[in-house]
PDB file of C-alpha atoms in Angstrom:
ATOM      1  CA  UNK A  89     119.265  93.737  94.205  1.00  0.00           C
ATOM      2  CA  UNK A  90     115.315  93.933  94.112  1.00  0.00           C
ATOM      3  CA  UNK A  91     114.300  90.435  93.748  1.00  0.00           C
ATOM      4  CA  UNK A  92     110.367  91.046  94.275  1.00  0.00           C
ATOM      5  CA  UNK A  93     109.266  91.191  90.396  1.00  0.00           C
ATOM      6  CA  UNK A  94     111.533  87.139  90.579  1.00  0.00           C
ATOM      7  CA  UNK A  95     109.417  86.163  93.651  1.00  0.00           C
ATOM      8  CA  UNK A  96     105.945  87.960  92.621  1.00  0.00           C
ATOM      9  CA  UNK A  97     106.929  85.733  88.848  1.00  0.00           C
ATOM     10  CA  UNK A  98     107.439  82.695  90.967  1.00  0.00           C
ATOM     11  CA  UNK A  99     104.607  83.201  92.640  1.00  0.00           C
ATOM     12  CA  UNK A 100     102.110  83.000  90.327  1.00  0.00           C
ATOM     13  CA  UNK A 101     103.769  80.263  88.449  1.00  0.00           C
ATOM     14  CA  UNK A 102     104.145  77.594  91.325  1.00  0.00           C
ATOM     15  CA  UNK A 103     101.891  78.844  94.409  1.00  0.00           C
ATOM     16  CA  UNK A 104      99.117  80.471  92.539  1.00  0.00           C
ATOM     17  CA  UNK A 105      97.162  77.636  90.840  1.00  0.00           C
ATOM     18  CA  UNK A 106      93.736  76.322  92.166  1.00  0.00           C
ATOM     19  CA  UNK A 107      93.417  80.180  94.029  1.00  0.00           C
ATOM     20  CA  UNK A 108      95.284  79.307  96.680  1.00  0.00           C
ATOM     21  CA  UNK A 109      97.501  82.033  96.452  1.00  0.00           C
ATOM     22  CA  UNK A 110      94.652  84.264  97.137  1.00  0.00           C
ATOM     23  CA  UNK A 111      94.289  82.536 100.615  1.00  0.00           C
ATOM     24  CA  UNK A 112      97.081  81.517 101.954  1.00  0.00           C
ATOM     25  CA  UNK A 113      99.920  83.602 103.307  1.00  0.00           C
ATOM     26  CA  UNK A 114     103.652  83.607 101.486  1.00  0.00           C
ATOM     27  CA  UNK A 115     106.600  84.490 103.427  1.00  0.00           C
ATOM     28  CA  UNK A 116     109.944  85.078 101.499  1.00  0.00           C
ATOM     29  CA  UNK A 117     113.810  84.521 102.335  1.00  0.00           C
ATOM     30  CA  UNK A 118     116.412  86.381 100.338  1.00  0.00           C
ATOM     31  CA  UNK A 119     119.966  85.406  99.397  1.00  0.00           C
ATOM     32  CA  UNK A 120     123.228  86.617 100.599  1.00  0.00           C
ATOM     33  CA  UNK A 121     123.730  90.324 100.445  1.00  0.00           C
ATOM     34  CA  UNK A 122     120.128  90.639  99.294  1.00  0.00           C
ATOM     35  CA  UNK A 123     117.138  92.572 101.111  1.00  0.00           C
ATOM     36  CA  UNK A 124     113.931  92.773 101.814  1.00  0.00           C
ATOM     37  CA  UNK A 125     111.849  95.907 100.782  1.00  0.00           C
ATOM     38  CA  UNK A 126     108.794  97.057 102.122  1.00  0.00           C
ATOM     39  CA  UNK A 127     105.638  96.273 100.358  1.00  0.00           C
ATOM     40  CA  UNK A 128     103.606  99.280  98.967  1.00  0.00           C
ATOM     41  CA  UNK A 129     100.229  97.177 100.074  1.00  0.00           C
ATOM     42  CA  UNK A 130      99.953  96.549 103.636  1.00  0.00           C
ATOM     43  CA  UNK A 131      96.845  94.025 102.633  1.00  0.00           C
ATOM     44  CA  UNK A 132      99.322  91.884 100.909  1.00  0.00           C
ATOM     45  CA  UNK A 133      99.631  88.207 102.107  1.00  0.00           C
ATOM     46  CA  UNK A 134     103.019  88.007 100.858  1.00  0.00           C
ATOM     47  CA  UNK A 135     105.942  89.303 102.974  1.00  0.00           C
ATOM     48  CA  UNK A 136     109.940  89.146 103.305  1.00  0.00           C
ATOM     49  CA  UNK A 137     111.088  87.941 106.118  1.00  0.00           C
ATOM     50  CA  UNK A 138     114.335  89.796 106.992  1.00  0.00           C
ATOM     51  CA  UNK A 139     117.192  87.745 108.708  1.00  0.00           C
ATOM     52  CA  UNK A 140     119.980  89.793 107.667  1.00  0.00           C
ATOM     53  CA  UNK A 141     119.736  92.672 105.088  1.00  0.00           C
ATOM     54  CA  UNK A 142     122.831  93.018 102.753  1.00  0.00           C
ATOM     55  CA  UNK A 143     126.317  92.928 104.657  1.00  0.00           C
ATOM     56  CA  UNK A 144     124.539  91.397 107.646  1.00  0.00           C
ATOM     57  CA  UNK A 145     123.541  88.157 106.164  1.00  0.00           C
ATOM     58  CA  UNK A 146     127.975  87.767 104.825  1.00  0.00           C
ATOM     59  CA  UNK A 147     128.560  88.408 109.292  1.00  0.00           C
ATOM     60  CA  UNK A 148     126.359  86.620 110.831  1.00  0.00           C
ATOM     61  CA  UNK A 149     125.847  82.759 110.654  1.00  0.00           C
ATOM     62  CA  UNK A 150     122.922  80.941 109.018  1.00  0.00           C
ATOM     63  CA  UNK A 151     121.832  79.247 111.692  1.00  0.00           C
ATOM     64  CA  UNK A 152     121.551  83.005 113.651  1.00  0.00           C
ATOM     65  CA  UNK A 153     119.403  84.167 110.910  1.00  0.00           C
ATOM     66  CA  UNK A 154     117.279  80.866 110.752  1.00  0.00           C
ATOM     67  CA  UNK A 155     116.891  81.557 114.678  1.00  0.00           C
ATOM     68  CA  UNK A 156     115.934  85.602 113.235  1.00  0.00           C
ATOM     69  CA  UNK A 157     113.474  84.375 110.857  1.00  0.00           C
ATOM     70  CA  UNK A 158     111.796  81.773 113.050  1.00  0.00           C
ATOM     71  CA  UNK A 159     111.271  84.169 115.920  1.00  0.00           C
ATOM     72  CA  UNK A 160     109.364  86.949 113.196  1.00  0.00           C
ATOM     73  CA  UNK A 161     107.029  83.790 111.969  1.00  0.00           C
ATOM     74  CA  UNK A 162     106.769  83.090 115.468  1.00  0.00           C
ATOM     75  CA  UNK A 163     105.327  86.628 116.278  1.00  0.00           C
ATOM     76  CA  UNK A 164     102.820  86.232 113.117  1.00  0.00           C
ATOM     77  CA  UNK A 165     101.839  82.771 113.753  1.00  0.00           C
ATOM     78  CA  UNK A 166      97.898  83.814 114.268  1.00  0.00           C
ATOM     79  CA  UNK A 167      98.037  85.510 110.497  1.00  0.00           C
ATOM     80  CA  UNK A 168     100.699  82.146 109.024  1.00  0.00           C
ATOM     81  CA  UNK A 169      97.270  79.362 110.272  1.00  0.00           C
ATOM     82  CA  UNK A 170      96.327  76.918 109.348  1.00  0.00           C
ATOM     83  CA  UNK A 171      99.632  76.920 106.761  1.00  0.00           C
ATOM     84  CA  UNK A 172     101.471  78.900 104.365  1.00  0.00           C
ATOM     85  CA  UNK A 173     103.820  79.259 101.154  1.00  0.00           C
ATOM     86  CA  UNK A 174     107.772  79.484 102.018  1.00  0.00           C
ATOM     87  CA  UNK A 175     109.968  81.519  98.447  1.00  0.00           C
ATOM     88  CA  UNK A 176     113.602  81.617  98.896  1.00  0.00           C
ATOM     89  CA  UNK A 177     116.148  82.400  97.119  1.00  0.00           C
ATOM     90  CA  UNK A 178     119.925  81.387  97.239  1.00  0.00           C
ATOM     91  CA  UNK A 179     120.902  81.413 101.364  1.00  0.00           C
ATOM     92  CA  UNK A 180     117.193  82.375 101.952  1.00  0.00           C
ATOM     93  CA  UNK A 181     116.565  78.437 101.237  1.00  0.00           C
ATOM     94  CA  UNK A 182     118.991  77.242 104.100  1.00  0.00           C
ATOM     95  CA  UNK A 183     117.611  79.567 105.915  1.00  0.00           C
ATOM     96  CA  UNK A 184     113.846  78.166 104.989  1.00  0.00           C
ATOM     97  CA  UNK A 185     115.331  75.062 105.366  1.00  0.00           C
ATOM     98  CA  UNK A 186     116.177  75.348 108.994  1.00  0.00           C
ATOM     99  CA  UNK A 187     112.996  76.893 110.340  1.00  0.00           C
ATOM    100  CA  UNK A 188     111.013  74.316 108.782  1.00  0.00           C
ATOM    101  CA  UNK A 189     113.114  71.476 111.013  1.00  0.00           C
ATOM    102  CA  UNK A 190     113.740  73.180 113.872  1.00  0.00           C
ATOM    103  CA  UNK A 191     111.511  76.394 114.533  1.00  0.00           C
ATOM    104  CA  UNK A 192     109.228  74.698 117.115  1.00  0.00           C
ATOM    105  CA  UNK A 193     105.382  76.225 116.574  1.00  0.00           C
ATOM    106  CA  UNK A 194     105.962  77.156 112.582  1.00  0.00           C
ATOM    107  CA  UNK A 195     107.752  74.733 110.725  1.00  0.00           C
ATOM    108  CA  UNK A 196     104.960  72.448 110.527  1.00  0.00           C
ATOM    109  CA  UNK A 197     103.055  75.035 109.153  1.00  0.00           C
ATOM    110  CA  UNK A 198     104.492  75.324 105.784  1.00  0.00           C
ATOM    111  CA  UNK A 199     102.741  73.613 103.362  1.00  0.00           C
ATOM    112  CA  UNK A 200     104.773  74.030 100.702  1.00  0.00           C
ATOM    113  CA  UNK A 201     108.444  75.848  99.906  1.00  0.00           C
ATOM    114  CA  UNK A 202     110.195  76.941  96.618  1.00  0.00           C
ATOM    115  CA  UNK A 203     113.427  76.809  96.762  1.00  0.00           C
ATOM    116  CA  UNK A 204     115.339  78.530  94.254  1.00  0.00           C
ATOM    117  CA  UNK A 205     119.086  78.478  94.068  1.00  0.00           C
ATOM    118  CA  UNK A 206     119.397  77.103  96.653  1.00  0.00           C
ATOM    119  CA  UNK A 207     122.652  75.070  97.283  1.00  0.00           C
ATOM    120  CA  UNK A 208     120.957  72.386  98.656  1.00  0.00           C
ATOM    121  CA  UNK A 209     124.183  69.922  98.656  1.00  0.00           C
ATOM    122  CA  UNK A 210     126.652  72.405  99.545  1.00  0.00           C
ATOM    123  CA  UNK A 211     129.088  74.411  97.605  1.00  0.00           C
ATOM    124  CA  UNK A 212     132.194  72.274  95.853  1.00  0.00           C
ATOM    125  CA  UNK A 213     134.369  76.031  95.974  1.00  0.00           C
ATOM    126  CA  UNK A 214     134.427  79.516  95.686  1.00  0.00           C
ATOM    127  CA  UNK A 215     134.039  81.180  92.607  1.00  0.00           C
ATOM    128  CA  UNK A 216     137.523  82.592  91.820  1.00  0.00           C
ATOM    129  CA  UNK A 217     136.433  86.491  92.923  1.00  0.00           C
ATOM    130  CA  UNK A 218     139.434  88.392  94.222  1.00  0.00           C
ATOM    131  CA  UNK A 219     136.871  90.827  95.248  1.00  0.00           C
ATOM    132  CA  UNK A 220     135.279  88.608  97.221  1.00  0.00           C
ATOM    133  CA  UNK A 221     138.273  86.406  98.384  1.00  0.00           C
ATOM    134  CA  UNK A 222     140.068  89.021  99.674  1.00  0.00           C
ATOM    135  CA  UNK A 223     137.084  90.056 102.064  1.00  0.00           C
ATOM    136  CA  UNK A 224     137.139  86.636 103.717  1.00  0.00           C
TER     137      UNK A 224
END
């Protein structure tokens, strides 16, 4: 699913008021079975931080791709100073979640995050799927 045109939307609507958005870096977290695709514009300050593209982010735990995504802010920490913008999306919002708590050296850095469907209280069940159900 290409979920840049959502983010680039989003974007504009909550980051980009005052010109901030012009300054100040954005990183952004996909959802589950989502990925991130290369940017055209290698000036951009927006990137996706990949944890877990597609099938990857269903095998491996959240907390493992939190510990993913902290470690590639970690290696752009000069370029993410003195703060930046956090998107996510779905997953990508525990994810975001996580690193800002516990990644030691970045999560302080985020000034502000957008978090959109995000299940933010947990999930009450599964949606009745027997495609998906019969996978897990």
């Amino acid at each position: 699913m290409k979920i840049g045109r959502l983010f680039l939307s989003l974007q504009i609507i909550f980051l980009g008021y005052q010109g901030e958005l012009a300054v100040r870096p954005v990183r952004i977290f996909h959802g589950l079975g989502d990925y991130c695709e290369e940017t055209k514009d290698p000036n951009t300050n927006y990137k996706c931080v990949e944890t877990g593209a597609k099938n990857e982010s269903f095998r491996k735990s959240i907390k493992t791709q939190a510990m993913i995504g902290c470690e590639i802010l970690k290696s752009e920490v000069d370029i993410l100073q003195p703060s930046f913008y956090v998107l996510a999306y779905s997953q990508g919002g525990l994810i975001a979640r996580w690193i800002q708590l516990n990644c030691e050296g970045v999560g302080h850095l985020i000034k502000r995050m957008v978090l959109v469907g995000t299940p933010n209280i947990g999930v009450d069940k599964f949606p009745k799927n027997d495609a998906f159900v019969d996978k897990v």
